[in-house]
mmCIF file of C-alpha atoms in Angstrom:
data_model
loop_
_atom_site.group_PDB
_atom_site.id
_atom_site.type_symbol
_atom_site.label_atom_id
_atom_site.label_comp_id
_atom_site.label_asym_id
_atom_site.label_seq_id
_atom_site.Cartn_x
_atom_site.Cartn_y
_atom_site.Cartn_z
ATOM 1 C CA MET M 12 130.281 125.125 97.514
ATOM 2 C CA HIS M 13 132.330 128.166 98.485
ATOM 3 C CA ASN M 14 131.856 129.702 95.032
ATOM 4 C CA GLY M 15 130.917 133.308 95.571
ATOM 5 C CA GLY M 16 130.945 133.030 99.346
ATOM 6 C CA THR M 17 131.714 136.075 101.501
ATOM 7 C CA PRO M 18 133.925 135.899 104.616
ATOM 8 C CA LEU M 19 130.726 135.645 106.685
ATOM 9 C CA PHE M 20 129.564 132.737 104.531
ATOM 10 C CA ILE M 21 132.884 130.911 105.024
ATOM 11 C CA ALA M 22 132.902 131.494 108.778
ATOM 12 C CA ALA M 23 129.291 130.311 109.080
ATOM 13 C CA PHE M 24 129.979 127.233 106.971
ATOM 14 C CA ASN M 25 132.807 126.208 109.284
ATOM 15 C CA GLY M 26 130.948 127.079 112.477
ATOM 16 C CA HIS M 27 133.400 129.688 113.718
ATOM 17 C CA VAL M 28 130.884 131.573 115.814
ATOM 18 C CA GLU M 29 133.343 134.110 117.255
ATOM 19 C CA VAL M 30 134.409 135.092 113.750
ATOM 20 C CA VAL M 31 130.769 135.226 112.697
ATOM 21 C CA ALA M 32 130.074 137.560 115.637
ATOM 22 C CA ALA M 33 133.018 139.815 114.778
ATOM 23 C CA LEU M 34 131.924 140.103 111.145
ATOM 24 C CA LEU M 35 128.343 140.847 112.158
ATOM 25 C CA THR M 36 129.541 143.534 114.580
ATOM 26 C CA ALA M 37 131.510 145.046 111.711
ATOM 27 C CA GLY M 38 128.316 145.208 109.654
ATOM 28 C CA ALA M 39 128.681 142.155 107.401
ATOM 29 C CA ASN M 40 125.661 141.535 105.156
ATOM 30 C CA THR M 41 123.691 138.571 106.493
ATOM 31 C CA GLU M 42 121.921 138.115 103.150
ATOM 32 C CA ALA M 43 124.922 137.979 100.810
ATOM 33 C CA ALA M 44 124.452 134.680 98.957
ATOM 34 C CA ASN M 45 126.908 132.534 97.048
ATOM 35 C CA GLU M 46 126.484 131.562 93.390
ATOM 36 C CA ASP M 47 123.926 128.895 94.335
ATOM 37 C CA GLY M 48 121.760 131.345 96.235
ATOM 38 C CA ALA M 49 122.782 130.058 99.667
ATOM 39 C CA THR M 50 123.070 132.626 102.450
ATOM 40 C CA PRO M 51 125.322 132.415 105.526
ATOM 41 C CA LEU M 52 122.306 131.220 107.551
ATOM 42 C CA TYR M 53 121.638 128.486 105.007
ATOM 43 C CA THR M 54 125.204 127.208 105.101
ATOM 44 C CA ALA M 55 125.327 127.260 108.912
ATOM 45 C CA ALA M 56 122.075 125.273 108.988
ATOM 46 C CA TYR M 57 123.441 122.902 106.337
ATOM 47 C CA ASN M 58 126.301 121.878 108.617
ATOM 48 C CA GLY M 59 124.300 122.017 111.840
ATOM 49 C CA HIS M 60 126.363 124.776 113.427
ATOM 50 C CA VAL M 61 123.638 125.844 115.825
ATOM 51 C CA ALA M 62 125.666 128.569 117.583
ATOM 52 C CA ALA M 63 126.342 130.229 114.240
ATOM 53 C CA VAL M 64 122.686 129.774 113.291
ATOM 54 C CA ARG M 65 121.585 131.521 116.493
ATOM 55 C CA ALA M 66 124.078 134.356 116.042
ATOM 56 C CA LEU M 67 122.825 135.001 112.519
ATOM 57 C CA LEU M 68 119.194 134.826 113.626
ATOM 58 C CA THR M 69 119.890 137.311 116.422
ATOM 59 C CA ALA M 70 121.410 139.609 113.810
ATOM 60 C CA GLY M 71 118.176 139.425 111.828
ATOM 61 C CA ALA M 72 119.115 136.936 109.107
ATOM 62 C CA ASN M 73 116.197 136.063 106.828
ATOM 63 C CA THR M 74 114.861 132.609 107.685
ATOM 64 C CA GLU M 75 112.993 132.397 104.371
ATOM 65 C CA ALA M 76 115.827 133.136 101.937
ATOM 66 C CA GLU M 77 115.781 130.400 99.275
ATOM 67 C CA ASN M 78 118.645 128.957 97.283
ATOM 68 C CA GLU M 79 118.328 128.351 93.545
ATOM 69 C CA ASP M 80 116.395 125.104 94.168
ATOM 70 C CA GLY M 81 113.836 126.777 96.412
ATOM 71 C CA TRP M 82 115.306 125.415 99.645
ATOM 72 C CA THR M 83 115.270 127.488 102.836
ATOM 73 C CA PRO M 84 117.579 127.054 105.847
ATOM 74 C CA LEU M 85 114.839 124.980 107.515
ATOM 75 C CA HIS M 86 114.685 122.622 104.525
ATOM 76 C CA ILE M 87 118.400 121.941 104.616
ATOM 77 C CA ALA M 88 118.566 121.565 108.403
ATOM 78 C CA ALA M 89 115.735 119.019 108.193
ATOM 79 C CA TYR M 90 117.409 117.232 105.272
ATOM 80 C CA ASN M 91 120.605 116.702 107.240
ATOM 81 C CA GLY M 92 118.828 115.895 110.503
ATOM 82 C CA HIS M 93 120.263 118.805 112.479
ATOM 83 C CA VAL M 94 117.495 118.929 115.059
ATOM 84 C CA GLU M 95 118.999 121.769 117.132
ATOM 85 C CA ALA M 96 119.245 123.939 114.039
ATOM 86 C CA VAL M 97 115.681 122.948 113.132
ATOM 87 C CA ALA M 98 114.516 123.950 116.613
ATOM 88 C CA ALA M 99 116.376 127.271 116.503
ATOM 89 C CA LEU M 100 114.867 128.153 113.138
ATOM 90 C CA LEU M 101 111.367 127.204 114.266
ATOM 91 C CA THR M 102 111.758 129.281 117.436
ATOM 92 C CA ALA M 103 112.793 132.216 115.255
ATOM 93 C CA GLY M 104 109.579 131.852 113.281
ATOM 94 C CA ALA M 105 110.795 129.999 110.187
ATOM 95 C CA ASN M 106 107.933 128.935 107.937
ATOM 96 C CA LYS M 107 107.440 125.215 108.548
ATOM 97 C CA GLU M 108 105.100 124.866 105.543
ATOM 98 C CA VAL M 109 107.353 126.420 102.911
ATOM 99 C CA ALA M 110 107.581 124.123 99.879
ATOM 100 C CA THR M 111 110.276 123.560 97.281
ATOM 101 C CA LYS M 112 109.527 123.803 93.572
ATOM 102 C CA ASP M 113 108.364 120.162 93.696
ATOM 103 C CA GLY M 114 106.120 120.737 96.691
ATOM 104 C CA TRP M 115 108.399 119.288 99.375
ATOM 105 C CA THR M 116 108.049 120.805 102.849
ATOM 106 C CA PRO M 117 110.669 120.449 105.608
ATOM 107 C CA LEU M 118 108.570 117.593 107.045
ATOM 108 C CA HIS M 119 108.669 115.717 103.724
ATOM 109 C CA ILE M 120 112.423 116.130 103.624
ATOM 110 C CA ALA M 121 113.029 115.020 107.213
ATOM 111 C CA ALA M 122 110.801 111.985 106.570
ATOM 112 C CA TYR M 123 112.664 111.186 103.342
ATOM 113 C CA ASN M 124 115.944 110.743 105.197
ATOM 114 C CA GLY M 125 114.381 109.168 108.278
ATOM 115 C CA HIS M 126 115.510 111.881 110.677
ATOM 116 C CA VAL M 127 112.929 111.063 113.323
ATOM 117 C CA GLU M 128 114.011 113.775 115.787
ATOM 118 C CA ALA M 129 113.615 116.419 113.093
ATOM 119 C CA VAL M 130 110.266 114.870 112.147
ATOM 120 C CA ALA M 131 109.189 115.038 115.794
ATOM 121 C CA ALA M 132 110.326 118.658 116.170
ATOM 122 C CA LEU M 133 108.368 119.709 113.099
ATOM 123 C CA LEU M 134 105.268 117.814 114.200
ATOM 124 C CA THR M 135 105.475 119.355 117.674
ATOM 125 C CA ALA M 136 105.671 122.771 116.025
ATOM 126 C CA GLY M 137 102.447 121.982 114.172
ATOM 127 C CA ALA M 138 103.754 121.090 110.719
ATOM 128 C CA ASN M 139 101.034 119.842 108.376
ATOM 129 C CA LYS M 140 101.342 116.051 108.289
ATOM 130 C CA GLU M 141 98.896 115.693 105.375
ATOM 131 C CA VAL M 142 100.478 118.133 102.932
ATOM 132 C CA ALA M 143 101.262 116.486 99.588
ATOM 133 C CA THR M 144 103.948 117.058 96.987
ATOM 134 C CA LYS M 145 102.986 117.892 93.423
ATOM 135 C CA ASP M 146 102.655 114.149 92.819
ATOM 136 C CA GLY M 147 100.432 113.566 95.828
ATOM 137 C CA ALA M 148 102.999 112.107 98.235
ATOM 138 C CA THR M 149 102.467 112.849 101.928
ATOM 139 C CA PRO M 150 105.281 112.743 104.508
ATOM 140 C CA LEU M 151 103.989 109.304 105.586
ATOM 141 C CA PHE M 152 104.237 108.023 102.021
ATOM 142 C CA ILE M 153 107.782 109.384 101.706
ATOM 143 C CA ALA M 154 108.897 107.744 104.961
ATOM 144 C CA ALA M 155 107.252 104.456 103.946
ATOM 145 C CA TYR M 156 108.883 104.576 100.515
ATOM 146 C CA ASN M 157 112.361 104.645 102.030
ATOM 147 C CA GLY M 158 111.603 102.202 104.848
ATOM 148 C CA HIS M 159 112.140 104.619 107.725
ATOM 149 C CA VAL M 160 110.018 102.843 110.317
ATOM 150 C CA ALA M 161 110.744 105.253 113.199
ATOM 151 C CA ALA M 162 109.593 108.198 111.092
ATOM 152 C CA VAL M 163 106.555 106.200 109.976
ATOM 153 C CA ARG M 164 105.631 105.470 113.595
ATOM 154 C CA ALA M 165 106.092 109.110 114.596
ATOM 155 C CA LEU M 166 103.769 110.238 111.819
ATOM 156 C CA LEU M 167 101.197 107.563 112.631
ATOM 157 C CA THR M 168 101.287 108.507 116.317
ATOM 158 C CA ALA M 169 100.666 112.108 115.270
ATOM 159 C CA GLY M 170 97.567 110.949 113.411
ATOM 160 C CA ALA M 171 98.781 110.905 109.814
ATOM 161 C CA ARG M 172 96.174 109.376 107.511
ATOM 162 C CA LYS M 173 97.163 105.927 106.264
ATOM 163 C CA GLU M 174 95.070 105.676 103.108
ATOM 164 C CA VAL M 175 96.024 108.892 101.302
ATOM 165 C CA ALA M 176 97.171 107.859 97.827
ATOM 166 C CA THR M 177 99.451 109.552 95.333
ATOM 167 C CA LYS M 178 98.137 110.719 91.988
ATOM 168 C CA ASP M 179 99.093 107.273 90.652
ATOM 169 C CA GLY M 180 97.026 105.507 93.313
ATOM 170 C CA TRP M 181 99.850 104.334 95.585
ATOM 171 C CA THR M 182 99.125 104.252 99.319
ATOM 172 C CA PRO M 183 101.922 104.125 101.910
ATOM 173 C CA LEU M 184 101.205 100.392 102.346
ATOM 174 C CA HIS M 185 101.457 99.747 98.600
ATOM 175 C CA ILE M 186 104.857 101.378 98.314
ATOM 176 C CA ALA M 187 106.261 99.846 101.500
ATOM 177 C CA ALA M 188 105.151 96.423 100.245
ATOM 178 C CA GLN M 189 106.616 96.884 96.772
ATOM 179 C CA ASN M 190 109.934 98.069 98.211
ATOM 180 C CA GLY M 191 110.134 95.193 100.700
ATOM 181 C CA HIS M 192 110.063 97.225 103.918
ATOM 182 C CA VAL M 193 108.559 94.616 106.236
ATOM 183 C CA GLU M 194 108.874 96.682 109.440
ATOM 184 C CA VAL M 195 107.045 99.579 107.825
ATOM 185 C CA VAL M 196 104.387 97.232 106.458
ATOM 186 C CA THR M 197 103.900 95.783 109.942
ATOM 187 C CA ALA M 198 103.656 99.262 111.493
ATOM 188 C CA LEU M 199 101.066 100.346 108.935
ATOM 189 C CA LEU M 200 99.036 97.165 109.378
ATOM 190 C CA THR M 201 99.142 97.523 113.165
ATOM 191 C CA ALA M 202 97.817 101.054 112.721
ATOM 192 C CA GLY M 203 94.930 99.689 110.662
ATOM 193 C CA ALA M 204 96.051 100.321 107.090
ATOM 194 C CA ASN M 205 93.804 98.663 104.502
ATOM 195 C CA LYS M 206 95.664 95.626 103.185
ATOM 196 C CA GLU M 207 93.072 95.146 100.430
ATOM 197 C CA ALA M 208 93.381 98.652 98.979
ATOM 198 C CA ALA M 209 93.640 98.302 95.207
ATOM 199 C CA LYS M 210 94.984 100.654 92.573
ATOM 200 C CA GLU M 211 92.986 101.194 89.382
ATOM 201 C CA ASP M 212 94.840 98.274 87.803
ATOM 202 C CA GLY M 213 93.733 96.017 90.671
ATOM 203 C CA ARG M 214 97.139 95.859 92.301
ATOM 204 C CA THR M 215 96.865 95.273 96.056
ATOM 205 C CA PRO M 216 99.751 95.541 98.536
ATOM 206 C CA LEU M 217 100.058 91.733 98.385
ATOM 207 C CA ARG M 218 100.446 91.773 94.630
ATOM 208 C CA ALA M 219 102.919 94.652 94.899
ATOM 209 C CA ALA M 220 105.009 92.597 97.333
ATOM 210 C CA ALA M 221 104.838 89.570 95.042
ATOM 211 C CA TYR M 222 105.968 91.715 92.113
ATOM 212 C CA GLY M 223 109.095 92.577 94.088
ATOM 213 C CA GLY M 224 109.591 89.035 95.408
ATOM 214 C CA HIS M 225 109.370 90.178 99.034
ATOM 215 C CA VAL M 226 108.357 87.018 100.888
ATOM 216 C CA GLY M 227 108.617 88.556 104.360
ATOM 217 C CA VAL M 228 106.219 91.329 103.393
ATOM 218 C CA MET M 229 103.836 88.844 101.825
ATOM 219 C CA ARG M 230 103.816 86.825 105.034
ATOM 220 C CA ALA M 231 103.037 89.921 107.116
ATOM 221 C CA LEU M 232 100.154 90.763 104.802
ATOM 222 C CA LEU M 233 98.795 87.220 104.871
ATOM 223 C CA LEU M 234 98.893 87.125 108.662
ATOM 224 C CA ALA M 235 97.121 90.460 109.039
ATOM 225 C CA GLU M 236 93.442 89.881 109.678
ATOM 226 C CA GLY M 237 91.144 92.741 108.772
ATOM 227 C CA ASP M 238 87.490 93.325 109.585
ATOM 228 C CA ASP M 239 86.496 92.010 106.172
ATOM 229 C CA ASP M 240 88.236 88.710 106.980
ATOM 230 C CA LYS M 241 86.298 88.376 110.229
ATOM 231 C CA GLU M 242 82.989 89.090 108.530
ATOM 232 C CA ALA M 243 83.516 86.899 105.486
ATOM 233 C CA GLY M 244 84.330 83.742 107.417
ATOM 234 C CA SER M 245 87.079 81.166 107.190
ATOM 235 C CA GLU M 246 86.677 80.563 103.464
ATOM 236 C CA SER M 247 88.324 83.914 102.724
ATOM 237 C CA ARG M 248 91.248 83.473 105.095
ATOM 238 C CA TRP M 249 94.728 82.261 104.361
ATOM 239 C CA THR M 250 95.308 78.711 105.510
ATOM 240 C CA PRO M 251 98.329 77.228 107.298
ATOM 241 C CA LEU M 252 99.192 75.560 103.980
ATOM 242 C CA HIS M 253 99.425 78.950 102.259
ATOM 243 C CA LEU M 254 101.889 80.180 104.880
ATOM 244 C CA ALA M 255 103.949 76.982 104.887
ATOM 245 C CA CYS M 256 104.256 77.183 101.096
ATOM 246 C CA LEU M 257 105.297 80.825 101.184
ATOM 247 C CA ASP M 258 107.942 79.965 103.788
ATOM 248 C CA GLY M 259 109.176 76.998 101.741
ATOM 249 C CA ASP M 260 108.693 74.692 104.750
ATOM 250 C CA LEU M 261 108.521 71.295 103.024
ATOM 251 C CA ALA M 262 108.122 69.288 106.249
ATOM 252 C CA ARG M 263 105.179 71.422 107.353
ATOM 253 C CA VAL M 264 103.631 71.243 103.883
ATOM 254 C CA GLU M 265 103.911 67.453 103.975
ATOM 255 C CA GLN M 266 102.319 67.327 107.424
ATOM 256 C CA LEU M 267 99.426 69.556 106.351
ATOM 257 C CA LEU M 268 98.782 67.622 103.151
ATOM 258 C CA GLN M 269 98.834 64.335 105.048
ATOM 259 C CA GLY M 270 96.339 65.891 107.442
ATOM 260 C CA GLY M 271 93.934 66.650 104.618
ATOM 261 C CA ALA M 272 94.696 70.291 103.815
ATOM 262 C CA GLU M 273 93.010 71.496 100.620
ATOM 263 C CA VAL M 274 95.784 71.790 98.059
ATOM 264 C CA ASP M 275 93.938 74.343 95.909
ATOM 265 C CA SER M 276 92.469 76.491 98.666
ATOM 266 C CA ALA M 277 92.343 80.016 97.256
ATOM 267 C CA GLY M 278 92.844 83.154 99.291
ATOM 268 C CA LYS M 279 91.707 86.578 98.190
ATOM 269 C CA GLY M 280 92.700 87.375 94.642
ATOM 270 C CA GLY M 281 92.871 83.701 93.723
ATOM 271 C CA TRP M 282 96.199 82.965 95.409
ATOM 272 C CA THR M 283 96.671 79.220 95.869
ATOM 273 C CA PRO M 284 99.389 77.485 97.888
ATOM 274 C CA LEU M 285 101.174 76.750 94.593
ATOM 275 C CA HIS M 286 101.279 80.433 93.647
ATOM 276 C CA LEU M 287 102.826 81.257 97.011
ATOM 277 C CA ALA M 288 105.370 78.447 96.781
ATOM 278 C CA LEU M 289 106.496 79.927 93.474
ATOM 279 C CA CYS M 290 106.753 83.405 95.015
ATOM 280 C CA GLY M 291 108.929 81.867 97.721
ATOM 281 C CA ARG M 292 111.136 80.239 95.060
ATOM 282 C CA SER M 293 110.610 76.828 96.656
ATOM 283 C CA THR M 294 110.975 74.240 93.898
ATOM 284 C CA GLU M 295 110.631 71.277 96.282
ATOM 285 C CA VAL M 296 107.399 72.575 97.788
ATOM 286 C CA ALA M 297 105.984 73.358 94.350
ATOM 287 C CA ALA M 298 106.834 69.846 93.163
ATOM 288 C CA ARG M 299 105.147 68.332 96.229
ATOM 289 C CA LEU M 300 101.985 70.348 95.608
ATOM 290 C CA LEU M 301 101.911 69.202 92.009
ATOM 291 C CA ARG M 302 102.225 65.587 93.127
ATOM 292 C CA ALA M 303 99.262 66.241 95.410
ATOM 293 C CA GLY M 304 97.239 67.354 92.406
ATOM 294 C CA ALA M 305 97.530 71.143 92.633
ATOM 295 C CA SER M 306 95.793 72.988 89.806
ATOM 296 C CA THR M 307 98.063 74.269 87.063
ATOM 297 C CA THR M 308 95.355 76.466 85.554
ATOM 298 C CA GLN M 309 94.088 78.527 88.479
ATOM 299 C CA ALA M 310 95.208 82.115 87.953
ATOM 300 C CA THR M 311 95.835 85.189 90.052
ATOM 301 C CA GLY M 312 95.984 88.472 88.218
ATOM 302 C CA GLY M 313 95.684 86.416 85.043
ATOM 303 C CA ASN M 314 98.928 84.590 85.764
ATOM 304 C CA THR M 315 98.881 80.802 86.025
ATOM 305 C CA PRO M 316 101.528 78.954 88.032
ATOM 306 C CA LEU M 317 103.437 78.431 84.776
ATOM 307 C CA HIS M 318 103.451 82.178 84.113
ATOM 308 C CA ASN M 319 104.878 82.804 87.572
ATOM 309 C CA ALA M 320 107.488 80.058 87.374
ATOM 310 C CA SER M 321 108.584 81.324 83.957
ATOM 311 C CA TYR M 322 108.842 84.912 85.167
ATOM 312 C CA GLY M 323 110.775 83.800 88.252
ATOM 313 C CA GLY M 324 113.265 81.714 86.276
ATOM 314 C CA GLN M 325 112.393 78.446 87.991
ATOM 315 C CA ALA M 326 113.306 75.989 85.265
ATOM 316 C CA GLY M 327 112.819 72.944 87.493
ATOM 317 C CA VAL M 328 109.240 73.928 88.239
ATOM 318 C CA VAL M 329 108.631 74.756 84.584
ATOM 319 C CA ASN M 330 109.625 71.209 83.706
ATOM 320 C CA ALA M 331 107.236 69.876 86.344
ATOM 321 C CA LEU M 332 104.489 72.075 84.876
ATOM 322 C CA ARG M 333 105.050 70.926 81.303
ATOM 323 C CA ARG M 334 101.468 69.649 81.076
ATOM 324 C CA ALA M 335 100.083 73.055 82.037
ATOM 325 C CA PRO M 336 98.485 75.222 79.308
ATOM 326 C CA LEU M 337 101.492 76.576 77.444
ATOM 327 C CA GLU M 338 99.613 79.261 75.535
ATOM 328 C CA ALA M 339 97.468 80.697 78.333
ATOM 329 C CA LYS M 340 97.582 84.492 78.316
ATOM 330 C CA ASN M 341 97.573 86.705 81.384
ATOM 331 C CA HIS M 342 95.858 90.082 81.680
ATOM 332 C CA GLU M 343 98.732 91.638 79.745
ATOM 333 C CA GLY M 344 98.252 89.234 76.844
ATOM 334 C CA MET M 345 101.474 87.368 77.569
ATOM 335 C CA THR M 346 102.121 83.629 77.523
ATOM 336 C CA PRO M 347 104.596 81.911 79.871
ATOM 337 C CA LEU M 348 107.165 82.073 77.042
ATOM 338 C CA HIS M 349 106.692 85.820 76.760
ATOM 339 C CA ARG M 350 107.217 86.121 80.519
ATOM 340 C CA ALA M 351 110.450 84.108 80.426
ATOM 341 C CA CYS M 352 111.723 86.206 77.519
ATOM 342 C CA GLN M 353 110.760 89.357 79.371
ATOM 343 C CA ARG M 354 113.141 88.395 82.192
ATOM 344 C CA GLY M 355 115.837 86.808 80.046
ATOM 345 C CA HIS M 356 115.665 83.292 81.529
ATOM 346 C CA ARG M 357 117.293 81.222 78.793
ATOM 347 C CA ASP M 358 116.947 77.869 80.582
ATOM 348 C CA VAL M 359 113.229 78.474 81.067
ATOM 349 C CA VAL M 360 112.803 79.543 77.443
ATOM 350 C CA GLU M 361 114.503 76.349 76.297
ATOM 351 C CA ALA M 362 112.357 74.217 78.633
ATOM 352 C CA LEU M 363 109.170 75.828 77.321
ATOM 353 C CA LEU M 364 110.230 75.357 73.722
ATOM 354 C CA ARG M 365 111.031 71.695 74.377
ATOM 355 C CA ALA M 366 107.551 71.325 75.843
ATOM 356 C CA GLY M 367 106.076 72.730 72.637
ATOM 357 C CA ALA M 368 105.473 76.399 73.423
ATOM 358 C CA ASP M 369 104.648 78.471 70.349
ATOM 359 C CA GLN M 370 107.679 80.612 69.605
ATOM 360 C CA GLU M 371 105.617 82.698 67.169
ATOM 361 C CA ALA M 372 102.862 83.539 69.667
ATOM 362 C CA LYS M 373 102.029 87.223 69.726
ATOM 363 C CA THR M 374 100.941 89.324 72.643
ATOM 364 C CA ASP M 375 97.632 91.136 72.499
ATOM 365 C CA VAL M 376 97.648 94.376 70.543
ATOM 366 C CA SER M 377 97.512 96.444 73.723
ATOM 367 C CA SER M 378 100.092 94.386 75.618
ATOM 368 C CA PHE M 379 103.122 96.492 74.781
ATOM 369 C CA VAL M 380 101.245 99.640 75.677
ATOM 370 C CA VAL M 381 100.184 98.135 79.011
ATOM 371 C CA MET M 382 103.656 96.879 79.880
ATOM 372 C CA HIS M 383 105.240 100.147 78.805
ATOM 373 C CA ALA M 384 102.835 101.953 81.117
ATOM 374 C CA VAL M 385 103.750 99.656 84.025
ATOM 375 C CA TRP M 386 107.477 100.118 83.473
ATOM 376 C CA MET M 387 107.136 103.883 83.092
ATOM 377 C CA GLU M 388 104.981 104.083 86.210
ATOM 378 C CA ALA M 389 107.657 102.348 88.271
ATOM 379 C CA LEU M 390 110.383 104.599 86.836
ATOM 380 C CA LEU M 391 108.418 107.791 87.337
ATOM 381 C CA LEU M 392 107.495 106.796 90.878
ATOM 382 C CA HIS M 393 111.176 106.414 91.694
ATOM 383 C CA LEU M 394 112.056 109.737 90.110
ATOM 384 C CA ARG M 395 109.164 111.548 91.728
ATOM 385 C CA THR M 396 110.123 110.367 95.177
ATOM 386 C CA SER M 397 113.768 111.317 94.640
ATOM 387 C CA PRO M 398 113.740 115.060 93.913
ATOM 388 C CA ALA M 399 116.490 116.407 91.714
ATOM 389 C CA VAL M 400 117.850 118.426 94.602
ATOM 390 C CA MET M 401 118.459 115.177 96.475
ATOM 391 C CA ARG M 402 120.613 113.572 93.823
ATOM 392 C CA PRO M 403 124.128 112.423 94.796
ATOM 393 C CA GLY M 404 126.005 115.568 95.660
ATOM 394 C CA GLY M 405 122.841 117.224 96.908
ATOM 395 C CA PRO M 406 122.323 120.852 97.798
ATOM 396 C CA LEU M 407 125.437 123.010 98.058
ATOM 397 C CA ALA M 408 127.757 120.258 96.818
ATOM 398 C CA HIS M 409 129.711 122.481 94.479
#
C-alpha cells in the first residue's frame, strides 16, 4: 500500500496532521500518487483521518483524483463508513455522482457495506438514489442483496423506488428473498413492494425464497396481504394449514385437519400445504398430509411433491411418495431422479430406483441449456454485485 508513496502520502495515511501541515507548508505536492494511483487525500479518506482530510482539502487537494480502479476519495470514505470524511469531502464539493468503471457511485458503495450514516449523509447531500450500475442495480438493490436492513430503510424513507429491476429482472425483493434476508423482506413488504413480481422465467420472490430454502422469508411473504389478495377473495389467500405446514407444526396441522381444513388448498402459483411442508423439511408433517390424502401430482413451477422431496434430500418422504408419478417432468424436463442426482442425494436416488424410477430417463433436449442458464445467472449475479475492487484485500491493500 505504501508502494510509491511520498512523505505526504505516508503522513496522511497515518493521520499525522501536524506532519501533513508541515509538509504542505514546505510545498509538498498534494497530487503525488502512489503506484496504485492513490493520492494523499485518498489515503487519508481511506483511513478516516478527517483532520488530515480537511488539511489537504484546505491546501487545494483534488477531490476527484481517481485511483487505478476509478475510485475517488469519496468512494473510499463511503466504502469504509467514515462519515466525517464523507461529510468533509461533500462540503468541499466532491462529486457525489461520480461512478467507478462498473458504474458504482459512492451511494452504491455505502449501501453495499451497510454504512447507514454514510448512506444518510449522501442522501442528505442529494445523491441520486435511483442511479444504476452497468448491470442495473440501484443502491436499494445493493443494500437488499447484502441484507443491510438499516440502509434499506434509509433508502426507502428517502423515496427509493422498490420495483426497479436489474437487467436480469431481479427486484430488491427478489434478491432479498433468495438470499434469506427476512428483515429486509419485511421492510420491503411494509413499504409496499410487489410480492407477486415475476421475472421472465416466472420466478416470484416466494419461489426465489423456496429455491434457497429460506422458510422465514417464505412465511413473511405468505403473511403479506396485497391489494390483489383483498380483491380476489379468500380462495387466493394462504390458509392457516399452509402456514402450519411451512412451520412444521405437527400439532397445529393435526388440529386443522381434524377441523376440516382442505388438505390440497392451493395458494398462488399452485403451492399446496404439502409443497410447503417439504420446503420446511418437515417429514412428519408431510407424512400426515399424505395420510390425509394430499395430492402427489399437483405441481408448482412444474415440480411435484416428489420432485421437491428428491431435490431436498428427504428420503423418508420419498419413500412415502413411492406411489407418486416417478417419471413426471418439471418445466426443466427433469424427473425426480434427475433432481436427486443434481443434488447428489444417494439415499434418495436409491429409494427412487427401488421404487422403479427409470435410470435411463433423459431430460428434454433444452434442459441442460436451461439449467446452465439458471446456474450461470446465479453466478453472474453474485459476481456483478461484488465488484472486483471489493474483493478480499480491497482497494489499496498492497
